[in-house]
Amino acid sequence: MANVILSKKFSELTTEELYQIIDLRLRVFVEEQKILYADTDFKDQKCLHYYIKKDGKIVSYMRLLPAGLKYKEIAFGRVATDERYRNLGLASEIIKKAMQDFKGEPFRISAQAYLKKYYEKLGFKTVSDIYLEEEVEHIEMLALNR
C-alpha cells in the first residue's frame, strides 16, 4: 500500500499534528543527534509541512521553505523520521513529492555533510565547502529540479 503524503500550511495543522511534529523534531535532532538549537525559529508559519502518518502518528516529516525565506530558491529542512520507520524510504518519498509539487523550481538546501550521497541520489549537487551550522558539518546543495 502506497504511503499517503500530506502537505499543509502552518495554519491548517491541527494542534495535535503540530505537537507531533515538534516532538518528532526534538527526538531526532536534540535527543538522538545531540544538537542544541532553537527549534521554534518562527519560519514554520511561512512553510508548507509535508508528512506521513502511520496509525495516527506522524512518522516522517519535512518543512518546505518558500523561495526568499532562507535562499532565493525553494528550500527544505527539518527532515526527520521516527527511528522505528527508518530505512523504508519515507523521507525520500516526501522530498520527491515536494519536488514534484514544485517541478521546474530549483531547490537549495543546507544538508548535514554525512548525507551528501543521499541527497545526490535525489538530484542534488554540492555547491559549497563544508561549514558549521549548530556545530554540525553542513554543505549547501542545489537541485535544478527540471
mmCIF file of N, CA and C in Angstrom:
data_model
loop_
_atom_site.group_PDB
_atom_site.id
_atom_site.type_symbol
_atom_site.label_atom_id
_atom_site.label_comp_id
_atom_site.label_asym_id
_atom_site.label_seq_id
_atom_site.Cartn_x
_atom_site.Cartn_y
_atom_site.Cartn_z
ATOM 1 N N MET A 1 0.840 -1.187 0.000
ATOM 2 C CA MET A 1 0.000 0.000 0.000
ATOM 3 C C MET A 1 0.884 1.249 0.000
ATOM 4 N N ALA A 2 0.586 2.170 -0.888
ATOM 5 C CA ALA A 2 1.367 3.404 -1.004
ATOM 6 C C ALA A 2 1.152 4.294 0.217
ATOM 7 N N ASN A 3 2.194 5.009 0.566
ATOM 8 C CA ASN A 3 2.090 5.954 1.675
ATOM 9 C C ASN A 3 1.370 7.205 1.212
ATOM 10 N N VAL A 4 0.534 7.738 2.057
ATOM 11 C CA VAL A 4 -0.152 8.992 1.770
ATOM 12 C C VAL A 4 0.706 10.114 2.343
ATOM 13 N N ILE A 5 1.116 11.011 1.454
ATOM 14 C CA ILE A 5 1.925 12.153 1.873
ATOM 15 C C ILE A 5 1.010 13.362 1.956
ATOM 16 N N LEU A 6 0.911 13.914 3.139
ATOM 17 C CA LEU A 6 0.074 15.088 3.362
ATOM 18 C C LEU A 6 0.947 16.331 3.330
ATOM 19 N N SER A 7 0.371 17.434 2.880
ATOM 20 C CA SER A 7 1.066 18.722 2.964
ATOM 21 C C SER A 7 0.053 19.765 3.403
ATOM 22 N N LYS A 8 0.479 20.549 4.377
ATOM 23 C CA LYS A 8 -0.408 21.579 4.925
ATOM 24 C C LYS A 8 0.379 22.844 5.227
ATOM 25 N N LYS A 9 -0.316 23.962 5.110
ATOM 26 C CA LYS A 9 0.223 25.220 5.606
ATOM 27 C C LYS A 9 0.180 25.158 7.135
ATOM 28 N N PHE A 10 0.967 25.992 7.779
ATOM 29 C CA PHE A 10 1.004 26.028 9.239
ATOM 30 C C PHE A 10 -0.395 26.219 9.827
ATOM 31 N N SER A 11 -1.155 27.142 9.245
ATOM 32 C CA SER A 11 -2.490 27.454 9.770
ATOM 33 C C SER A 11 -3.476 26.302 9.609
ATOM 34 N N GLU A 12 -3.151 25.333 8.760
ATOM 35 C CA GLU A 12 -4.029 24.181 8.540
ATOM 36 C C GLU A 12 -3.708 23.002 9.455
ATOM 37 N N LEU A 13 -2.550 23.034 10.099
ATOM 38 C CA LEU A 13 -2.177 21.946 11.000
ATOM 39 C C LEU A 13 -3.066 21.961 12.234
ATOM 40 N N THR A 14 -3.466 20.781 12.677
ATOM 41 C CA THR A 14 -4.204 20.707 13.934
ATOM 42 C C THR A 14 -3.207 20.872 15.081
ATOM 43 N N THR A 15 -3.712 21.156 16.259
ATOM 44 C CA THR A 15 -2.849 21.261 17.431
ATOM 45 C C THR A 15 -2.111 19.948 17.650
ATOM 46 N N GLU A 16 -2.805 18.832 17.482
ATOM 47 C CA GLU A 16 -2.193 17.510 17.657
ATOM 48 C C GLU A 16 -1.077 17.277 16.635
ATOM 49 N N GLU A 17 -1.318 17.639 15.375
ATOM 50 C CA GLU A 17 -0.284 17.474 14.345
ATOM 51 C C GLU A 17 0.943 18.326 14.665
ATOM 52 N N LEU A 18 0.724 19.565 15.060
ATOM 53 C CA LEU A 18 1.837 20.454 15.395
ATOM 54 C C LEU A 18 2.645 19.885 16.562
ATOM 55 N N TYR A 19 1.953 19.387 17.568
ATOM 56 C CA TYR A 19 2.629 18.802 18.726
ATOM 57 C C TYR A 19 3.456 17.589 18.306
ATOM 58 N N GLN A 20 2.893 16.742 17.441
ATOM 59 C CA GLN A 20 3.614 15.558 16.964
ATOM 60 C C GLN A 20 4.844 15.947 16.141
ATOM 61 N N ILE A 21 4.716 16.990 15.330
ATOM 62 C CA ILE A 21 5.845 17.465 14.522
ATOM 63 C C ILE A 21 6.974 17.961 15.426
ATOM 64 N N ILE A 22 6.641 18.789 16.389
ATOM 65 C CA ILE A 22 7.660 19.316 17.301
ATOM 66 C C ILE A 22 8.306 18.179 18.086
ATOM 67 N N ASP A 23 7.488 17.224 18.539
ATOM 68 C CA ASP A 23 8.009 16.080 19.278
ATOM 69 C C ASP A 23 8.978 15.264 18.421
ATOM 70 N N LEU A 24 8.606 14.987 17.176
ATOM 71 C CA LEU A 24 9.471 14.218 16.276
ATOM 72 C C LEU A 24 10.787 14.957 16.034
ATOM 73 N N ARG A 25 10.714 16.241 15.768
ATOM 74 C CA ARG A 25 11.931 17.020 15.524
ATOM 75 C C ARG A 25 12.835 17.030 16.757
ATOM 76 N N LEU A 26 12.267 17.183 17.932
ATOM 77 C CA LEU A 26 13.074 17.178 19.158
ATOM 78 C C LEU A 26 13.717 15.816 19.396
ATOM 79 N N ARG A 27 12.957 14.733 19.179
ATOM 80 C CA ARG A 27 13.520 13.394 19.371
ATOM 81 C C ARG A 27 14.689 13.146 18.425
ATOM 82 N N VAL A 28 14.533 13.524 17.162
ATOM 83 C CA VAL A 28 15.578 13.258 16.170
ATOM 84 C C VAL A 28 16.777 14.186 16.355
ATOM 85 N N PHE A 29 16.545 15.479 16.417
ATOM 86 C CA PHE A 29 17.664 16.419 16.403
ATOM 87 C C PHE A 29 18.284 16.671 17.778
ATOM 88 N N VAL A 30 17.484 16.776 18.812
ATOM 89 C CA VAL A 30 18.029 17.076 20.138
ATOM 90 C C VAL A 30 18.430 15.799 20.871
ATOM 91 N N GLU A 31 17.506 14.833 20.974
ATOM 92 C CA GLU A 31 17.817 13.623 21.737
ATOM 93 C C GLU A 31 18.805 12.711 21.010
ATOM 94 N N GLU A 32 18.544 12.391 19.755
ATOM 95 C CA GLU A 32 19.407 11.456 19.030
ATOM 96 C C GLU A 32 20.707 12.095 18.572
ATOM 97 N N GLN A 33 20.612 13.241 17.902
ATOM 98 C CA GLN A 33 21.802 13.861 17.314
ATOM 99 C C GLN A 33 22.502 14.829 18.261
ATOM 100 N N LYS A 34 21.903 15.085 19.407
ATOM 101 C CA LYS A 34 22.507 15.962 20.427
ATOM 102 C C LYS A 34 22.785 17.371 19.915
ATOM 103 N N ILE A 35 21.904 17.867 19.035
ATOM 104 C CA ILE A 35 22.040 19.221 18.510
ATOM 105 C C ILE A 35 21.211 20.149 19.396
ATOM 106 N N LEU A 36 21.866 21.121 19.991
ATOM 107 C CA LEU A 36 21.152 22.083 20.822
ATOM 108 C C LEU A 36 20.859 23.312 19.975
ATOM 109 N N TYR A 37 19.596 23.486 19.635
ATOM 110 C CA TYR A 37 19.203 24.598 18.774
ATOM 111 C C TYR A 37 17.789 25.027 19.142
ATOM 112 N N ALA A 38 17.433 26.236 18.745
ATOM 113 C CA ALA A 38 16.079 26.739 18.976
ATOM 114 C C ALA A 38 15.197 26.260 17.826
ATOM 115 N N ASP A 39 14.374 25.269 18.082
ATOM 116 C CA ASP A 39 13.528 24.708 17.025
ATOM 117 C C ASP A 39 12.458 25.705 16.585
ATOM 118 N N THR A 40 11.986 26.504 17.516
ATOM 119 C CA THR A 40 10.952 27.484 17.181
ATOM 120 C C THR A 40 11.623 28.750 16.654
ATOM 121 N N ASP A 41 11.872 28.745 15.344
ATOM 122 C CA ASP A 41 12.577 29.857 14.708
ATOM 123 C C ASP A 41 11.633 30.814 13.974
ATOM 124 N N PHE A 42 10.345 30.607 14.129
ATOM 125 C CA PHE A 42 9.301 31.436 13.524
ATOM 126 C C PHE A 42 9.299 31.385 12.000
ATOM 127 N N LYS A 43 9.918 30.351 11.434
ATOM 128 C CA LYS A 43 9.825 30.120 9.992
ATOM 129 C C LYS A 43 8.690 29.155 9.674
ATOM 130 N N ASP A 44 8.331 28.325 10.642
ATOM 131 C CA ASP A 44 7.272 27.329 10.411
ATOM 132 C C ASP A 44 5.984 27.956 9.888
ATOM 133 N N GLN A 45 5.669 29.138 10.371
ATOM 134 C CA GLN A 45 4.421 29.796 9.972
ATOM 135 C C GLN A 45 4.376 30.119 8.486
ATOM 136 N N LYS A 46 5.543 30.194 7.846
ATOM 137 C CA LYS A 46 5.612 30.547 6.421
ATOM 138 C C LYS A 46 5.870 29.325 5.541
ATOM 139 N N CYS A 47 5.954 28.156 6.154
ATOM 140 C CA CYS A 47 6.342 26.932 5.439
ATOM 141 C C CYS A 47 5.150 26.042 5.109
ATOM 142 N N LEU A 48 5.385 25.155 4.152
ATOM 143 C CA LEU A 48 4.494 24.021 3.913
ATOM 144 C C LEU A 48 5.086 22.854 4.683
ATOM 145 N N HIS A 49 4.237 22.064 5.303
ATOM 146 C CA HIS A 49 4.687 20.947 6.122
ATOM 147 C C HIS A 49 4.233 19.653 5.467
ATOM 148 N N TYR A 50 5.203 18.817 5.105
ATOM 149 C CA TYR A 50 4.935 17.530 4.455
ATOM 150 C C TYR A 50 5.161 16.420 5.476
ATOM 151 N N TYR A 51 4.269 15.434 5.492
ATOM 152 C CA TYR A 51 4.452 14.349 6.449
ATOM 153 C C TYR A 51 3.679 13.098 6.053
ATOM 154 N N ILE A 52 4.103 12.004 6.660
ATOM 155 C CA ILE A 52 3.442 10.708 6.503
ATOM 156 C C ILE A 52 3.024 10.255 7.890
ATOM 157 N N LYS A 53 1.789 9.766 7.986
ATOM 158 C CA LYS A 53 1.271 9.232 9.245
ATOM 159 C C LYS A 53 1.138 7.719 9.161
ATOM 160 N N LYS A 54 1.373 7.072 10.278
ATOM 161 C CA LYS A 54 1.122 5.643 10.445
ATOM 162 C C LYS A 54 0.380 5.487 11.768
ATOM 163 N N ASP A 55 -0.747 4.817 11.724
ATOM 164 C CA ASP A 55 -1.552 4.602 12.936
ATOM 165 C C ASP A 55 -1.827 5.909 13.682
ATOM 166 N N GLY A 56 -2.113 6.965 12.922
ATOM 167 C CA GLY A 56 -2.483 8.245 13.520
ATOM 168 C C GLY A 56 -1.325 9.097 14.009
ATOM 169 N N LYS A 57 -0.107 8.618 13.858
ATOM 170 C CA LYS A 57 1.071 9.356 14.332
ATOM 171 C C LYS A 57 1.939 9.780 13.150
ATOM 172 N N ILE A 58 2.467 10.990 13.221
ATOM 173 C CA ILE A 58 3.398 11.461 12.193
ATOM 174 C C ILE A 58 4.729 10.747 12.410
ATOM 175 N N VAL A 59 5.176 10.007 11.368
ATOM 176 C CA VAL A 59 6.398 9.214 11.490
ATOM 177 C C VAL A 59 7.528 9.717 10.593
ATOM 178 N N SER A 60 7.210 10.547 9.618
ATOM 179 C CA SER A 60 8.234 11.142 8.759
ATOM 180 C C SER A 60 7.759 12.535 8.362
ATOM 181 N N TYR A 61 8.699 13.482 8.304
ATOM 182 C CA TYR A 61 8.319 14.892 8.186
ATOM 183 C C TYR A 61 9.427 15.701 7.520
ATOM 184 N N MET A 62 9.030 16.782 6.886
ATOM 185 C CA MET A 62 9.954 17.833 6.451
ATOM 186 C C MET A 62 9.167 19.123 6.253
ATOM 187 N N ARG A 63 9.865 20.236 6.385
ATOM 188 C CA ARG A 63 9.215 21.514 6.098
ATOM 189 C C ARG A 63 9.828 22.120 4.849
ATOM 190 N N LEU A 64 8.976 22.738 4.057
ATOM 191 C CA LEU A 64 9.378 23.363 2.795
ATOM 192 C C LEU A 64 9.343 24.873 2.977
ATOM 193 N N LEU A 65 10.487 25.503 2.769
ATOM 194 C CA LEU A 65 10.598 26.952 2.922
ATOM 195 C C LEU A 65 10.436 27.607 1.559
ATOM 196 N N PRO A 66 9.546 28.565 1.441
ATOM 197 C CA PRO A 66 9.349 29.215 0.142
ATOM 198 C C PRO A 66 10.597 29.979 -0.291
ATOM 199 N N ALA A 67 10.735 30.163 -1.587
ATOM 200 C CA ALA A 67 11.849 30.943 -2.127
ATOM 201 C C ALA A 67 11.874 32.305 -1.443
ATOM 202 N N GLY A 68 13.071 32.725 -1.041
ATOM 203 C CA GLY A 68 13.228 34.024 -0.404
ATOM 204 C C GLY A 68 13.249 33.978 1.113
ATOM 205 N N LEU A 69 12.821 32.871 1.720
ATOM 206 C CA LEU A 69 12.813 32.801 3.183
ATOM 207 C C LEU A 69 14.210 32.494 3.731
ATOM 208 N N LYS A 70 14.893 31.528 3.139
ATOM 209 C CA LYS A 70 16.269 31.207 3.542
ATOM 210 C C LYS A 70 17.239 31.470 2.395
ATOM 211 N N TYR A 71 16.877 30.993 1.216
ATOM 212 C CA TYR A 71 17.659 31.186 -0.004
ATOM 213 C C TYR A 71 16.748 31.803 -1.050
ATOM 214 N N LYS A 72 17.338 32.234 -2.165
ATOM 215 C CA LYS A 72 16.483 32.750 -3.240
ATOM 216 C C LYS A 72 15.669 31.617 -3.860
ATOM 217 N N GLU A 73 16.164 30.374 -3.718
ATOM 218 C CA GLU A 73 15.435 29.208 -4.207
ATOM 219 C C GLU A 73 14.560 28.630 -3.091
ATOM 220 N N ILE A 74 13.658 27.728 -3.481
ATOM 221 C CA ILE A 74 12.902 26.952 -2.500
ATOM 222 C C ILE A 74 13.905 26.124 -1.707
ATOM 223 N N ALA A 75 13.625 25.918 -0.430
ATOM 224 C CA ALA A 75 14.493 25.105 0.418
ATOM 225 C C ALA A 75 13.632 24.147 1.237
ATOM 226 N N PHE A 76 14.266 23.168 1.818
ATOM 227 C CA PHE A 76 13.564 22.349 2.804
ATOM 228 C C PHE A 76 14.534 21.994 3.913
ATOM 229 N N GLY A 77 13.971 21.607 5.023
ATOM 230 C CA GLY A 77 14.794 21.248 6.170
ATOM 231 C C GLY A 77 13.971 20.526 7.206
ATOM 232 N N ARG A 78 14.610 20.308 8.363
ATOM 233 C CA ARG A 78 13.972 19.600 9.470
ATOM 234 C C ARG A 78 13.440 18.233 9.012
ATOM 235 N N VAL A 79 14.169 17.596 8.092
ATOM 236 C CA VAL A 79 13.765 16.275 7.602
ATOM 237 C C VAL A 79 14.000 15.286 8.739
ATOM 238 N N ALA A 80 12.941 14.624 9.179
ATOM 239 C CA ALA A 80 13.046 13.731 10.332
ATOM 240 C C ALA A 80 12.116 12.535 10.165
ATOM 241 N N THR A 81 12.626 11.370 10.538
ATOM 242 C CA THR A 81 11.822 10.151 10.515
ATOM 243 C C THR A 81 11.995 9.439 11.848
ATOM 244 N N ASP A 82 10.889 9.003 12.416
ATOM 245 C CA ASP A 82 10.901 8.230 13.651
ATOM 246 C C ASP A 82 11.819 7.024 13.460
ATOM 247 N N GLU A 83 12.645 6.734 14.463
ATOM 248 C CA GLU A 83 13.640 5.665 14.318
ATOM 249 C C GLU A 83 13.021 4.310 13.985
ATOM 250 N N ARG A 84 11.791 4.070 14.385
ATOM 251 C CA ARG A 84 11.136 2.782 14.093
ATOM 252 C C ARG A 84 10.712 2.660 12.634
ATOM 253 N N TYR A 85 10.757 3.764 11.885
ATOM 254 C CA TYR A 85 10.303 3.764 10.489
ATOM 255 C C TYR A 85 11.420 4.135 9.511
ATOM 256 N N ARG A 86 12.654 4.049 9.958
ATOM 257 C CA ARG A 86 13.777 4.396 9.090
ATOM 258 C C ARG A 86 14.093 3.269 8.111
ATOM 259 N N ASN A 87 14.797 3.633 7.061
ATOM 260 C CA ASN A 87 15.222 2.692 6.015
ATOM 261 C C ASN A 87 14.049 2.115 5.234
ATOM 262 N N LEU A 88 12.938 2.837 5.230
ATOM 263 C CA LEU A 88 11.771 2.450 4.431
ATOM 264 C C LEU A 88 11.563 3.412 3.265
ATOM 265 N N GLY A 89 12.415 4.429 3.170
ATOM 266 C CA GLY A 89 12.316 5.395 2.080
ATOM 267 C C GLY A 89 11.273 6.482 2.284
ATOM 268 N N LEU A 90 10.781 6.639 3.509
ATOM 269 C CA LEU A 90 9.714 7.622 3.755
ATOM 270 C C LEU A 90 10.181 9.053 3.495
ATOM 271 N N ALA A 91 11.340 9.419 4.019
ATOM 272 C CA ALA A 91 11.836 10.786 3.810
ATOM 273 C C ALA A 91 12.074 11.048 2.326
ATOM 274 N N SER A 92 12.609 10.066 1.619
ATOM 275 C CA SER A 92 12.826 10.225 0.170
ATOM 276 C C SER A 92 11.508 10.443 -0.555
ATOM 277 N N GLU A 93 10.475 9.711 -0.146
ATOM 278 C CA GLU A 93 9.153 9.890 -0.760
ATOM 279 C C GLU A 93 8.646 11.308 -0.548
ATOM 280 N N ILE A 94 8.821 11.821 0.658
ATOM 281 C CA ILE A 94 8.362 13.178 0.974
ATOM 282 C C ILE A 94 9.123 14.207 0.138
ATOM 283 N N ILE A 95 10.435 14.061 0.070
ATOM 284 C CA ILE A 95 11.253 15.002 -0.703
ATOM 285 C C ILE A 95 10.857 14.964 -2.174
ATOM 286 N N LYS A 96 10.706 13.765 -2.724
ATOM 287 C CA LYS A 96 10.312 13.626 -4.137
ATOM 288 C C LYS A 96 8.944 14.248 -4.393
ATOM 289 N N LYS A 97 8.024 14.089 -3.453
ATOM 290 C CA LYS A 97 6.680 14.669 -3.600
ATOM 291 C C LYS A 97 6.767 16.194 -3.636
ATOM 292 N N ALA A 98 7.539 16.771 -2.732
ATOM 293 C CA ALA A 98 7.689 18.231 -2.704
ATOM 294 C C ALA A 98 8.323 18.732 -3.997
ATOM 295 N N MET A 99 9.326 18.017 -4.478
ATOM 296 C CA MET A 99 9.993 18.436 -5.715
ATOM 297 C C MET A 99 9.060 18.277 -6.915
ATOM 298 N N GLN A 100 8.222 17.286 -6.878
ATOM 299 C CA GLN A 100 7.212 17.104 -7.934
ATOM 300 C C GLN A 100 6.180 18.235 -7.877
ATOM 301 N N ASP A 101 5.771 18.602 -6.662
ATOM 302 C CA ASP A 101 4.796 19.684 -6.493
ATOM 303 C C ASP A 101 5.321 21.011 -7.030
ATOM 304 N N PHE A 102 6.636 21.183 -7.036
ATOM 305 C CA PHE A 102 7.253 22.432 -7.489
ATOM 306 C C PHE A 102 8.214 22.164 -8.645
ATOM 307 N N LYS A 103 7.811 21.259 -9.534
ATOM 308 C CA LYS A 103 8.626 20.886 -10.700
ATOM 309 C C LYS A 103 9.020 22.137 -11.477
ATOM 310 N N GLY A 104 10.278 22.198 -11.886
ATOM 311 C CA GLY A 104 10.773 23.350 -12.631
ATOM 312 C C GLY A 104 11.374 24.428 -11.748
ATOM 313 N N GLU A 105 11.131 24.340 -10.442
ATOM 314 C CA GLU A 105 11.689 25.311 -9.494
ATOM 315 C C GLU A 105 12.944 24.712 -8.859
ATOM 316 N N PRO A 106 14.046 25.448 -8.822
ATOM 317 C CA PRO A 106 15.247 24.914 -8.177
ATOM 318 C C PRO A 106 15.091 24.851 -6.655
ATOM 319 N N PHE A 107 15.792 23.910 -6.063
ATOM 320 C CA PHE A 107 15.801 23.721 -4.611
ATOM 321 C C PHE A 107 17.233 23.864 -4.114
ATOM 322 N N ARG A 108 17.431 24.608 -3.032
ATOM 323 C CA ARG A 108 18.744 24.729 -2.383
ATOM 324 C C ARG A 108 18.561 24.324 -0.927
ATOM 325 N N ILE A 109 19.459 23.479 -0.443
ATOM 326 C CA ILE A 109 19.347 23.013 0.939
ATOM 327 C C ILE A 109 20.675 23.149 1.667
ATOM 328 N N SER A 110 20.593 23.190 2.971
ATOM 329 C CA SER A 110 21.745 23.109 3.855
ATOM 330 C C SER A 110 21.680 21.709 4.455
ATOM 331 N N ALA A 111 22.491 20.801 3.916
ATOM 332 C CA ALA A 111 22.416 19.388 4.294
ATOM 333 C C ALA A 111 23.529 19.023 5.261
ATOM 334 N N GLN A 112 23.219 18.157 6.209
ATOM 335 C CA GLN A 112 24.277 17.617 7.042
ATOM 336 C C GLN A 112 25.244 16.883 6.116
ATOM 337 N N ALA A 113 26.532 17.155 6.278
ATOM 338 C CA ALA A 113 27.548 16.679 5.334
ATOM 339 C C ALA A 113 27.534 15.162 5.153
ATOM 340 N N TYR A 114 27.215 14.426 6.200
ATOM 341 C CA TYR A 114 27.232 12.968 6.075
ATOM 342 C C TYR A 114 26.118 12.443 5.162
ATOM 343 N N LEU A 115 25.155 13.293 4.825
ATOM 344 C CA LEU A 115 24.042 12.895 3.954
ATOM 345 C C LEU A 115 24.262 13.282 2.489
ATOM 346 N N LYS A 116 25.468 13.688 2.151
ATOM 347 C CA LYS A 116 25.776 14.146 0.789
ATOM 348 C C LYS A 116 25.349 13.132 -0.269
ATOM 349 N N LYS A 117 25.747 11.893 -0.137
ATOM 350 C CA LYS A 117 25.418 10.867 -1.144
ATOM 351 C C LYS A 117 23.909 10.618 -1.213
ATOM 352 N N TYR A 118 23.247 10.669 -0.073
ATOM 353 C CA TYR A 118 21.792 10.501 -0.027
ATOM 354 C C TYR A 118 21.115 11.562 -0.899
ATOM 355 N N TYR A 119 21.500 12.820 -0.716
ATOM 356 C CA TYR A 119 20.877 13.899 -1.483
ATOM 357 C C TYR A 119 21.308 13.893 -2.949
ATOM 358 N N GLU A 120 22.512 13.422 -3.223
ATOM 359 C CA GLU A 120 22.936 13.295 -4.619
ATOM 360 C C GLU A 120 22.011 12.339 -5.371
ATOM 361 N N LYS A 121 21.587 11.272 -4.707
ATOM 362 C CA LYS A 121 20.660 10.317 -5.337
ATOM 363 C C LYS A 121 19.316 10.964 -5.662
ATOM 364 N N LEU A 122 19.008 12.055 -4.984
ATOM 365 C CA LEU A 122 17.755 12.780 -5.220
ATOM 366 C C LEU A 122 17.943 13.946 -6.195
ATOM 367 N N GLY A 123 19.136 14.042 -6.794
ATOM 368 C CA GLY A 123 19.371 15.051 -7.821
ATOM 369 C C GLY A 123 20.107 16.298 -7.370
ATOM 370 N N PHE A 124 20.606 16.311 -6.146
ATOM 371 C CA PHE A 124 21.308 17.485 -5.624
ATOM 372 C C PHE A 124 22.801 17.408 -5.911
ATOM 373 N N LYS A 125 23.398 18.592 -6.096
ATOM 374 C CA LYS A 125 24.842 18.703 -6.295
ATOM 375 C C LYS A 125 25.390 19.661 -5.232
ATOM 376 N N THR A 126 26.572 19.350 -4.732
ATOM 377 C CA THR A 126 27.218 20.186 -3.722
ATOM 378 C C THR A 126 27.669 21.501 -4.350
ATOM 379 N N VAL A 127 27.355 22.611 -3.685
ATOM 380 C CA VAL A 127 27.727 23.931 -4.210
ATOM 381 C C VAL A 127 28.488 24.778 -3.184
ATOM 382 N N SER A 128 28.976 24.139 -2.115
ATOM 383 C CA SER A 128 29.754 24.878 -1.116
ATOM 384 C C SER A 128 30.764 23.947 -0.462
ATOM 385 N N ASP A 129 31.684 24.554 0.248
ATOM 386 C CA ASP A 129 32.573 23.789 1.113
ATOM 387 C C ASP A 129 31.795 23.450 2.381
ATOM 388 N N ILE A 130 32.363 22.599 3.194
ATOM 389 C CA ILE A 130 31.742 22.250 4.478
ATOM 390 C C ILE A 130 31.791 23.463 5.402
ATOM 391 N N TYR A 131 30.704 23.683 6.121
ATOM 392 C CA TYR A 131 30.632 24.750 7.117
ATOM 393 C C TYR A 131 29.867 24.221 8.327
ATOM 394 N N LEU A 132 29.992 24.920 9.437
ATOM 395 C CA LEU A 132 29.296 24.507 10.654
ATOM 396 C C LEU A 132 27.984 25.254 10.804
ATOM 397 N N GLU A 133 26.950 24.502 11.109
ATOM 398 C CA GLU A 133 25.640 25.056 11.445
ATOM 399 C C GLU A 133 25.193 24.312 12.689
ATOM 400 N N GLU A 134 24.973 25.027 13.773
ATOM 401 C CA GLU A 134 24.642 24.409 15.062
ATOM 402 C C GLU A 134 25.703 23.377 15.458
ATOM 403 N N GLU A 135 26.976 23.691 15.151
ATOM 404 C CA GLU A 135 28.125 22.843 15.479
ATOM 405 C C GLU A 135 28.129 21.496 14.750
ATOM 406 N N VAL A 136 27.379 21.393 13.663
ATOM 407 C CA VAL A 136 27.319 20.182 12.847
ATOM 408 C C VAL A 136 27.791 20.543 11.439
ATOM 409 N N GLU A 137 28.627 19.680 10.842
ATOM 410 C CA GLU A 137 29.115 19.933 9.486
ATOM 411 C C GLU A 137 27.974 19.863 8.478
ATOM 412 N N HIS A 138 27.871 20.902 7.660
ATOM 413 C CA HIS A 138 26.840 21.009 6.627
ATOM 414 C C HIS A 138 27.479 21.384 5.291
ATOM 415 N N ILE A 139 26.737 21.158 4.230
ATOM 416 C CA ILE A 139 27.103 21.619 2.892
ATOM 417 C C ILE A 139 25.846 22.160 2.227
ATOM 418 N N GLU A 140 26.043 23.167 1.392
ATOM 419 C CA GLU A 140 24.924 23.657 0.587
ATOM 420 C C GLU A 140 24.829 22.786 -0.651
ATOM 421 N N MET A 141 23.595 22.426 -1.006
ATOM 422 C CA MET A 141 23.371 21.595 -2.185
ATOM 423 C C MET A 141 22.245 22.199 -3.007
ATOM 424 N N LEU A 142 22.318 22.005 -4.325
ATOM 425 C CA LEU A 142 21.347 22.591 -5.244
ATOM 426 C C LEU A 142 20.834 21.520 -6.203
ATOM 427 N N ALA A 143 19.532 21.534 -6.428
ATOM 428 C CA ALA A 143 18.911 20.683 -7.456
ATOM 429 C C ALA A 143 18.125 21.601 -8.378
ATOM 430 N N LEU A 144 18.383 21.510 -9.670
ATOM 431 C CA LEU A 144 17.669 22.365 -10.627
ATOM 432 C C LEU A 144 16.220 21.929 -10.788
ATOM 433 N N ASN A 145 15.926 20.652 -10.533
ATOM 434 C CA ASN A 145 14.543 20.152 -10.482
ATOM 435 C C ASN A 145 13.784 20.391 -11.780
ATOM 436 N N ARG A 146 14.380 20.031 -12.899
ATOM 437 C CA ARG A 146 13.739 20.239 -14.207
ATOM 438 C C ARG A 146 12.794 19.130 -14.561
#
